Amino acid sequence: QVQLQESGPGLVKPSETLSLTCTVSDYSISSDYYWGWIRQPPGKGLEWIVSFYHSGTTYYNPSLKSRVTISVEMSKNQFSLKLSSVTAADTAVYYCARDCERGHSSGCFDFWGQGALLTVSS
Amino acid sequence: QSVLTQPPSASGTPGQGVTISCSGSSSNIGNHPVNWYQQLPGTAPKLLIYGNGQRPSGVPDRFSSSKSGTSASLAISGLQSEDEADYYCAAWDDSYWVFGGGTKLTVL
């Protein structure tokens, strides 16, 4: 059973860079699946941020692409999200997740972390 | 404002059937499969249906989906109290994944 766990600072100041890490257990992130980040502002709906494959293929939400950086630490079975120049609108629960179909990005995320609340405030 | 449009709310009584709609365009639903998620309060979303109406292991066959043109629907039969949740549709839109705004299902 794949397990994902997000970790992050909880509070970020406006204009700074938000940084989150997803630690994956019981499954290698170098396997044949895409991995992604999805966020949910408090009381609002879901917003897809990015999906990536271990080979480097990455798909971005165009509205966030200029501020998003993805990095992967294979040795720790972790991947990270950095979102720069944050504002209050970036306050959300951030989820990491695994795509359900081997080898391509299907947007069907079948394993999710519990979510990490990131608040942007001075 | 979401690219995919869902009604904000829906309701039904136990045992009934209910349908949740998801309206899009030719750049998303019209040309790509639709995925559906269920989100119980305070929890991460759960994949209900993906691709061409496939259900992940463990999802009961009370949940089904359909698609016609640029609209899709999630049907829930034999409504149960534990079905009370938010439901989201999702689809590929030219170059990125989009979600509907979500529908809050109340079991009366």
mmCIF file of N, CA and C in Angstrom, chain A residues 1-102:
data_model
loop_
_atom_site.group_PDB
_atom_site.id
_atom_site.type_symbol
_atom_site.label_atom_id
_atom_site.label_comp_id
_atom_site.label_asym_id
_atom_site.label_seq_id
_atom_site.Cartn_x
_atom_site.Cartn_y
_atom_site.Cartn_z
ATOM 1 N N GLN A 1 0.851 -1.193 0.000
ATOM 2 C CA GLN A 1 0.000 0.000 0.000
ATOM 3 C C GLN A 1 0.890 1.247 0.000
ATOM 4 N N VAL A 2 0.704 2.070 -0.998
ATOM 5 C CA VAL A 2 1.500 3.287 -1.123
ATOM 6 C C VAL A 2 1.073 4.288 -0.054
ATOM 7 N N GLN A 3 2.033 4.884 0.618
ATOM 8 C CA GLN A 3 1.728 5.914 1.608
ATOM 9 C C GLN A 3 2.500 7.173 1.272
ATOM 10 N N LEU A 4 1.809 8.320 1.369
ATOM 11 C CA LEU A 4 2.429 9.608 1.095
ATOM 12 C C LEU A 4 2.226 10.509 2.307
ATOM 13 N N GLN A 5 3.217 11.330 2.594
ATOM 14 C CA GLN A 5 3.146 12.234 3.742
ATOM 15 C C GLN A 5 3.775 13.558 3.373
ATOM 16 N N GLU A 6 2.959 14.612 3.449
ATOM 17 C CA GLU A 6 3.466 15.949 3.190
ATOM 18 C C GLU A 6 4.073 16.546 4.455
ATOM 19 N N SER A 7 5.077 17.379 4.270
ATOM 20 C CA SER A 7 5.643 18.119 5.398
ATOM 21 C C SER A 7 6.032 19.506 4.910
ATOM 22 N N GLY A 8 5.844 20.487 5.808
ATOM 23 C CA GLY A 8 6.138 21.857 5.445
ATOM 24 C C GLY A 8 6.102 22.757 6.657
ATOM 25 N N PRO A 9 6.379 24.041 6.489
ATOM 26 C CA PRO A 9 6.534 24.953 7.624
ATOM 27 C C PRO A 9 5.228 25.385 8.274
ATOM 28 N N GLY A 10 4.116 25.261 7.566
ATOM 29 C CA GLY A 10 2.840 25.675 8.128
ATOM 30 C C GLY A 10 2.512 27.147 7.884
ATOM 31 N N LEU A 11 3.497 28.006 8.015
ATOM 32 C CA LEU A 11 3.281 29.445 7.866
ATOM 33 C C LEU A 11 4.396 30.034 7.007
ATOM 34 N N VAL A 12 3.996 30.812 6.013
ATOM 35 C CA VAL A 12 4.961 31.460 5.117
ATOM 36 C C VAL A 12 4.568 32.932 4.986
ATOM 37 N N LYS A 13 5.553 33.806 4.913
ATOM 38 C CA LYS A 13 5.266 35.235 4.766
ATOM 39 C C LYS A 13 5.009 35.575 3.299
ATOM 40 N N PRO A 14 4.179 36.569 3.069
ATOM 41 C CA PRO A 14 3.946 37.014 1.687
ATOM 42 C C PRO A 14 5.253 37.365 0.989
ATOM 43 N N SER A 15 5.309 37.063 -0.276
ATOM 44 C CA SER A 15 6.455 37.287 -1.178
ATOM 45 C C SER A 15 7.566 36.241 -1.020
ATOM 46 N N GLU A 16 7.481 35.423 0.014
ATOM 47 C CA GLU A 16 8.510 34.406 0.199
ATOM 48 C C GLU A 16 8.199 33.152 -0.633
ATOM 49 N N THR A 17 9.064 32.148 -0.507
ATOM 50 C CA THR A 17 8.883 30.902 -1.246
ATOM 51 C C THR A 17 8.380 29.805 -0.317
ATOM 52 N N LEU A 18 7.289 29.207 -0.744
ATOM 53 C CA LEU A 18 6.685 28.096 -0.012
ATOM 54 C C LEU A 18 7.417 26.809 -0.415
ATOM 55 N N SER A 19 7.723 25.982 0.555
ATOM 56 C CA SER A 19 8.424 24.744 0.257
ATOM 57 C C SER A 19 7.761 23.574 0.980
ATOM 58 N N LEU A 20 7.422 22.540 0.227
ATOM 59 C CA LEU A 20 6.783 21.356 0.780
ATOM 60 C C LEU A 20 7.484 20.108 0.279
ATOM 61 N N THR A 21 7.519 19.102 1.125
ATOM 62 C CA THR A 21 8.120 17.825 0.740
ATOM 63 C C THR A 21 7.113 16.708 0.908
ATOM 64 N N CYS A 22 7.126 15.777 -0.031
ATOM 65 C CA CYS A 22 6.284 14.583 0.037
ATOM 66 C C CYS A 22 7.187 13.364 0.185
ATOM 67 N N THR A 23 7.013 12.660 1.272
ATOM 68 C CA THR A 23 7.778 11.441 1.495
ATOM 69 C C THR A 23 6.898 10.237 1.170
ATOM 70 N N VAL A 24 7.389 9.383 0.298
ATOM 71 C CA VAL A 24 6.613 8.227 -0.152
ATOM 72 C C VAL A 24 7.162 6.956 0.486
ATOM 73 N N SER A 25 6.254 6.149 1.008
ATOM 74 C CA SER A 25 6.645 4.874 1.632
ATOM 75 C C SER A 25 6.031 3.712 0.870
ATOM 76 N N ASP A 26 6.752 2.598 0.888
ATOM 77 C CA ASP A 26 6.268 1.333 0.322
ATOM 78 C C ASP A 26 6.097 1.366 -1.188
ATOM 79 N N TYR A 27 6.700 2.340 -1.833
ATOM 80 C CA TYR A 27 6.688 2.373 -3.297
ATOM 81 C C TYR A 27 7.755 3.340 -3.768
ATOM 82 N N SER A 28 8.472 2.961 -4.805
ATOM 83 C CA SER A 28 9.542 3.816 -5.292
ATOM 84 C C SER A 28 9.014 4.876 -6.240
ATOM 85 N N ILE A 29 9.437 6.136 -6.041
ATOM 86 C CA ILE A 29 8.983 7.205 -6.927
ATOM 87 C C ILE A 29 9.665 7.125 -8.293
ATOM 88 N N SER A 30 10.636 6.231 -8.423
ATOM 89 C CA SER A 30 11.276 6.028 -9.718
ATOM 90 C C SER A 30 10.556 4.942 -10.525
ATOM 91 N N SER A 31 9.411 4.507 -10.042
ATOM 92 C CA SER A 31 8.636 3.489 -10.737
ATOM 93 C C SER A 31 7.817 4.123 -11.862
ATOM 94 N N ASP A 32 6.955 3.320 -12.492
ATOM 95 C CA ASP A 32 6.241 3.753 -13.699
ATOM 96 C C ASP A 32 4.986 4.561 -13.462
ATOM 97 N N TYR A 33 5.023 5.496 -12.557
ATOM 98 C CA TYR A 33 3.841 6.315 -12.311
ATOM 99 C C TYR A 33 4.215 7.792 -12.262
ATOM 100 N N TYR A 34 3.224 8.606 -12.609
ATOM 101 C CA TYR A 34 3.350 10.040 -12.396
ATOM 102 C C TYR A 34 2.978 10.375 -10.954
ATOM 103 N N TRP A 35 3.574 11.428 -10.462
ATOM 104 C CA TRP A 35 3.302 11.932 -9.118
ATOM 105 C C TRP A 35 2.896 13.394 -9.236
ATOM 106 N N GLY A 36 2.095 13.879 -8.286
ATOM 107 C CA GLY A 36 1.622 15.242 -8.448
ATOM 108 C C GLY A 36 1.343 15.968 -7.148
ATOM 109 N N TRP A 37 1.057 17.254 -7.316
ATOM 110 C CA TRP A 37 0.629 18.123 -6.216
ATOM 111 C C TRP A 37 -0.716 18.739 -6.589
ATOM 112 N N ILE A 38 -1.610 18.769 -5.621
ATOM 113 C CA ILE A 38 -2.936 19.359 -5.767
ATOM 114 C C ILE A 38 -3.175 20.177 -4.504
ATOM 115 N N ARG A 39 -3.838 21.317 -4.623
ATOM 116 C CA ARG A 39 -4.102 22.120 -3.441
ATOM 117 C C ARG A 39 -5.579 22.457 -3.326
ATOM 118 N N GLN A 40 -5.961 22.865 -2.117
ATOM 119 C CA GLN A 40 -7.362 23.182 -1.832
ATOM 120 C C GLN A 40 -7.423 24.324 -0.832
ATOM 121 N N PRO A 41 -7.757 25.528 -1.281
ATOM 122 C CA PRO A 41 -7.941 26.644 -0.341
ATOM 123 C C PRO A 41 -9.042 26.307 0.656
ATOM 124 N N PRO A 42 -8.960 26.847 1.857
ATOM 125 C CA PRO A 42 -9.971 26.537 2.874
ATOM 126 C C PRO A 42 -11.385 26.806 2.380
ATOM 127 N N GLY A 43 -12.230 25.788 2.470
ATOM 128 C CA GLY A 43 -13.626 25.924 2.078
ATOM 129 C C GLY A 43 -13.866 25.977 0.579
ATOM 130 N N LYS A 44 -12.829 25.732 -0.208
ATOM 131 C CA LYS A 44 -12.978 25.821 -1.657
ATOM 132 C C LYS A 44 -12.637 24.491 -2.334
ATOM 133 N N GLY A 45 -12.623 24.510 -3.662
ATOM 134 C CA GLY A 45 -12.412 23.296 -4.431
ATOM 135 C C GLY A 45 -10.947 22.971 -4.673
ATOM 136 N N LEU A 46 -10.749 21.908 -5.434
ATOM 137 C CA LEU A 46 -9.414 21.402 -5.715
ATOM 138 C C LEU A 46 -8.790 22.122 -6.908
ATOM 139 N N GLU A 47 -7.484 22.303 -6.834
ATOM 140 C CA GLU A 47 -6.736 22.892 -7.935
ATOM 141 C C GLU A 47 -5.475 22.071 -8.167
ATOM 142 N N TRP A 48 -5.338 21.533 -9.357
ATOM 143 C CA TRP A 48 -4.142 20.774 -9.719
ATOM 144 C C TRP A 48 -2.986 21.733 -9.957
ATOM 145 N N ILE A 49 -1.800 21.371 -9.438
ATOM 146 C CA ILE A 49 -0.632 22.248 -9.567
ATOM 147 C C ILE A 49 0.357 21.703 -10.606
ATOM 148 N N VAL A 50 0.746 20.429 -10.441
ATOM 149 C CA VAL A 50 1.803 19.883 -11.284
ATOM 150 C C VAL A 50 1.790 18.362 -11.220
ATOM 151 N N SER A 51 2.208 17.722 -12.296
ATOM 152 C CA SER A 51 2.438 16.268 -12.321
ATOM 153 C C SER A 51 3.783 16.009 -12.987
ATOM 154 N N PHE A 52 4.523 15.030 -12.449
ATOM 155 C CA PHE A 52 5.821 14.749 -13.036
ATOM 156 C C PHE A 52 6.112 13.258 -13.051
ATOM 157 N N TYR A 53 7.052 12.878 -13.924
ATOM 158 C CA TYR A 53 7.517 11.507 -14.058
ATOM 159 C C TYR A 53 8.999 11.482 -13.729
ATOM 160 N N HIS A 54 9.497 10.359 -13.263
ATOM 161 C CA HIS A 54 10.889 10.308 -12.825
ATOM 162 C C HIS A 54 11.862 10.606 -13.962
ATOM 163 N N SER A 55 11.416 10.435 -15.198
ATOM 164 C CA SER A 55 12.294 10.700 -16.343
ATOM 165 C C SER A 55 12.499 12.193 -16.567
ATOM 166 N N GLY A 56 11.638 13.005 -15.915
ATOM 167 C CA GLY A 56 11.742 14.448 -16.076
ATOM 168 C C GLY A 56 10.540 15.092 -16.746
ATOM 169 N N THR A 57 9.716 14.300 -17.412
ATOM 170 C CA THR A 57 8.513 14.871 -18.029
ATOM 171 C C THR A 57 7.628 15.483 -16.952
ATOM 172 N N THR A 58 7.277 16.730 -17.157
ATOM 173 C CA THR A 58 6.505 17.470 -16.151
ATOM 174 C C THR A 58 5.415 18.271 -16.828
ATOM 175 N N TYR A 59 4.235 18.239 -16.223
ATOM 176 C CA TYR A 59 3.115 19.050 -16.691
ATOM 177 C C TYR A 59 2.747 20.044 -15.590
ATOM 178 N N TYR A 60 2.508 21.280 -15.985
ATOM 179 C CA TYR A 60 2.226 22.338 -15.019
ATOM 180 C C TYR A 60 0.856 22.971 -15.265
ATOM 181 N N ASN A 61 0.255 23.453 -14.190
ATOM 182 C CA ASN A 61 -0.896 24.332 -14.328
ATOM 183 C C ASN A 61 -0.359 25.657 -14.885
ATOM 184 N N PRO A 62 -0.857 26.090 -16.034
ATOM 185 C CA PRO A 62 -0.307 27.306 -16.655
ATOM 186 C C PRO A 62 -0.369 28.530 -15.734
ATOM 187 N N SER A 63 -1.372 28.577 -14.876
ATOM 188 C CA SER A 63 -1.529 29.744 -14.013
ATOM 189 C C SER A 63 -0.485 29.783 -12.904
ATOM 190 N N LEU A 64 0.208 28.681 -12.685
ATOM 191 C CA LEU A 64 1.187 28.609 -11.605
ATOM 192 C C LEU A 64 2.596 28.315 -12.106
ATOM 193 N N LYS A 65 2.716 27.940 -13.346
ATOM 194 C CA LYS A 65 3.975 27.421 -13.888
ATOM 195 C C LYS A 65 5.186 28.310 -13.618
ATOM 196 N N SER A 66 4.999 29.620 -13.751
ATOM 197 C CA SER A 66 6.144 30.524 -13.598
ATOM 198 C C SER A 66 6.667 30.573 -12.162
ATOM 199 N N ARG A 67 5.863 30.086 -11.221
ATOM 200 C CA ARG A 67 6.267 30.160 -9.813
ATOM 201 C C ARG A 67 6.595 28.789 -9.200
ATOM 202 N N VAL A 68 6.409 27.724 -9.976
ATOM 203 C CA VAL A 68 6.546 26.364 -9.449
ATOM 204 C C VAL A 68 7.878 25.725 -9.827
ATOM 205 N N THR A 69 8.489 25.096 -8.837
ATOM 206 C CA THR A 69 9.686 24.280 -9.080
ATOM 207 C C THR A 69 9.478 22.923 -8.419
ATOM 208 N N ILE A 70 9.766 21.888 -9.169
ATOM 209 C CA ILE A 70 9.680 20.523 -8.648
ATOM 210 C C ILE A 70 11.089 19.940 -8.548
ATOM 211 N N SER A 71 11.353 19.258 -7.454
ATOM 212 C CA SER A 71 12.626 18.559 -7.338
ATOM 213 C C SER A 71 12.386 17.177 -6.746
ATOM 214 N N VAL A 72 13.295 16.265 -7.065
ATOM 215 C CA VAL A 72 13.148 14.881 -6.629
ATOM 216 C C VAL A 72 14.429 14.409 -5.951
ATOM 217 N N GLU A 73 14.273 13.748 -4.823
ATOM 218 C CA GLU A 73 15.395 13.158 -4.098
ATOM 219 C C GLU A 73 15.164 11.643 -4.061
ATOM 220 N N MET A 74 15.692 10.958 -5.082
ATOM 221 C CA MET A 74 15.428 9.526 -5.217
ATOM 222 C C MET A 74 15.919 8.733 -4.018
ATOM 223 N N SER A 75 17.079 9.127 -3.491
ATOM 224 C CA SER A 75 17.674 8.355 -2.401
ATOM 225 C C SER A 75 16.799 8.370 -1.141
ATOM 226 N N LYS A 76 16.000 9.441 -1.003
ATOM 227 C CA LYS A 76 15.108 9.550 0.150
ATOM 228 C C LYS A 76 13.670 9.205 -0.211
ATOM 229 N N ASN A 77 13.434 8.887 -1.482
ATOM 230 C CA ASN A 77 12.078 8.623 -1.985
ATOM 231 C C ASN A 77 11.146 9.787 -1.657
ATOM 232 N N GLN A 78 11.647 10.979 -1.956
ATOM 233 C CA GLN A 78 10.890 12.202 -1.683
ATOM 234 C C GLN A 78 10.835 13.078 -2.930
ATOM 235 N N PHE A 79 9.786 13.884 -3.017
ATOM 236 C CA PHE A 79 9.761 14.946 -4.015
ATOM 237 C C PHE A 79 9.232 16.209 -3.358
ATOM 238 N N SER A 80 9.646 17.338 -3.893
ATOM 239 C CA SER A 80 9.353 18.617 -3.252
ATOM 240 C C SER A 80 8.739 19.601 -4.226
ATOM 241 N N LEU A 81 7.955 20.488 -3.644
ATOM 242 C CA LEU A 81 7.318 21.569 -4.382
ATOM 243 C C LEU A 81 7.794 22.887 -3.805
ATOM 244 N N LYS A 82 8.228 23.777 -4.652
ATOM 245 C CA LYS A 82 8.517 25.149 -4.239
ATOM 246 C C LYS A 82 7.621 26.077 -5.042
ATOM 247 N N LEU A 83 6.974 26.996 -4.341
ATOM 248 C CA LEU A 83 6.104 27.977 -4.973
ATOM 249 C C LEU A 83 6.588 29.354 -4.535
ATOM 250 N N SER A 84 7.048 30.134 -5.477
ATOM 251 C CA SER A 84 7.667 31.411 -5.149
ATOM 252 C C SER A 84 6.661 32.556 -5.102
ATOM 253 N N SER A 85 7.079 33.659 -4.523
ATOM 254 C CA SER A 85 6.289 34.904 -4.492
ATOM 255 C C SER A 85 4.860 34.664 -4.028
ATOM 256 N N VAL A 86 4.714 34.017 -2.904
ATOM 257 C CA VAL A 86 3.368 33.639 -2.442
ATOM 258 C C VAL A 86 2.586 34.844 -1.939
ATOM 259 N N THR A 87 1.275 34.719 -2.061
ATOM 260 C CA THR A 87 0.339 35.707 -1.522
ATOM 261 C C THR A 87 -0.696 34.952 -0.693
ATOM 262 N N ALA A 88 -1.607 35.688 -0.116
ATOM 263 C CA ALA A 88 -2.659 35.068 0.698
ATOM 264 C C ALA A 88 -3.481 34.079 -0.133
ATOM 265 N N ALA A 89 -3.554 34.303 -1.432
ATOM 266 C CA ALA A 89 -4.317 33.409 -2.306
ATOM 267 C C ALA A 89 -3.693 32.015 -2.408
ATOM 268 N N ASP A 90 -2.466 31.881 -1.954
ATOM 269 C CA ASP A 90 -1.804 30.572 -1.976
ATOM 270 C C ASP A 90 -2.040 29.783 -0.690
ATOM 271 N N THR A 91 -2.747 30.377 0.250
ATOM 272 C CA THR A 91 -3.106 29.655 1.468
ATOM 273 C C THR A 91 -4.026 28.494 1.112
ATOM 274 N N ALA A 92 -3.624 27.300 1.478
ATOM 275 C CA ALA A 92 -4.383 26.117 1.071
ATOM 276 C C ALA A 92 -3.847 24.883 1.784
ATOM 277 N N VAL A 93 -4.624 23.816 1.706
ATOM 278 C CA VAL A 93 -4.107 22.500 2.046
ATOM 279 C C VAL A 93 -3.457 21.948 0.782
ATOM 280 N N TYR A 94 -2.218 21.542 0.903
ATOM 281 C CA TYR A 94 -1.476 21.019 -0.234
ATOM 282 C C TYR A 94 -1.367 19.496 -0.095
ATOM 283 N N TYR A 95 -1.791 18.807 -1.147
ATOM 284 C CA TYR A 95 -1.738 17.351 -1.167
ATOM 285 C C TYR A 95 -0.714 16.873 -2.189
ATOM 286 N N CYS A 96 0.019 15.823 -1.854
ATOM 287 C CA CYS A 96 0.775 15.112 -2.869
ATOM 288 C C CYS A 96 0.024 13.807 -3.152
ATOM 289 N N ALA A 97 0.174 13.303 -4.363
ATOM 290 C CA ALA A 97 -0.609 12.143 -4.769
ATOM 291 C C ALA A 97 0.086 11.393 -5.899
ATOM 292 N N ARG A 98 -0.338 10.132 -6.088
ATOM 293 C CA ARG A 98 0.188 9.333 -7.186
ATOM 294 C C ARG A 98 -0.890 9.100 -8.235
ATOM 295 N N ASP A 99 -0.523 9.217 -9.509
ATOM 296 C CA ASP A 99 -1.452 8.938 -10.594
ATOM 297 C C ASP A 99 -1.745 7.439 -10.626
ATOM 298 N N CYS A 100 -2.921 7.087 -11.115
ATOM 299 C CA CYS A 100 -3.350 5.683 -11.003
ATOM 300 C C CYS A 100 -2.912 4.796 -12.164
ATOM 301 N N GLU A 101 -2.503 5.376 -13.266
ATOM 302 C CA GLU A 101 -2.192 4.549 -14.437
ATOM 303 C C GLU A 101 -0.701 4.596 -14.752
ATOM 304 N N ARG A 102 -0.154 3.447 -15.018
ATOM 305 C CA ARG A 102 1.276 3.337 -15.310
ATOM 306 C C ARG A 102 1.666 4.096 -16.573
#
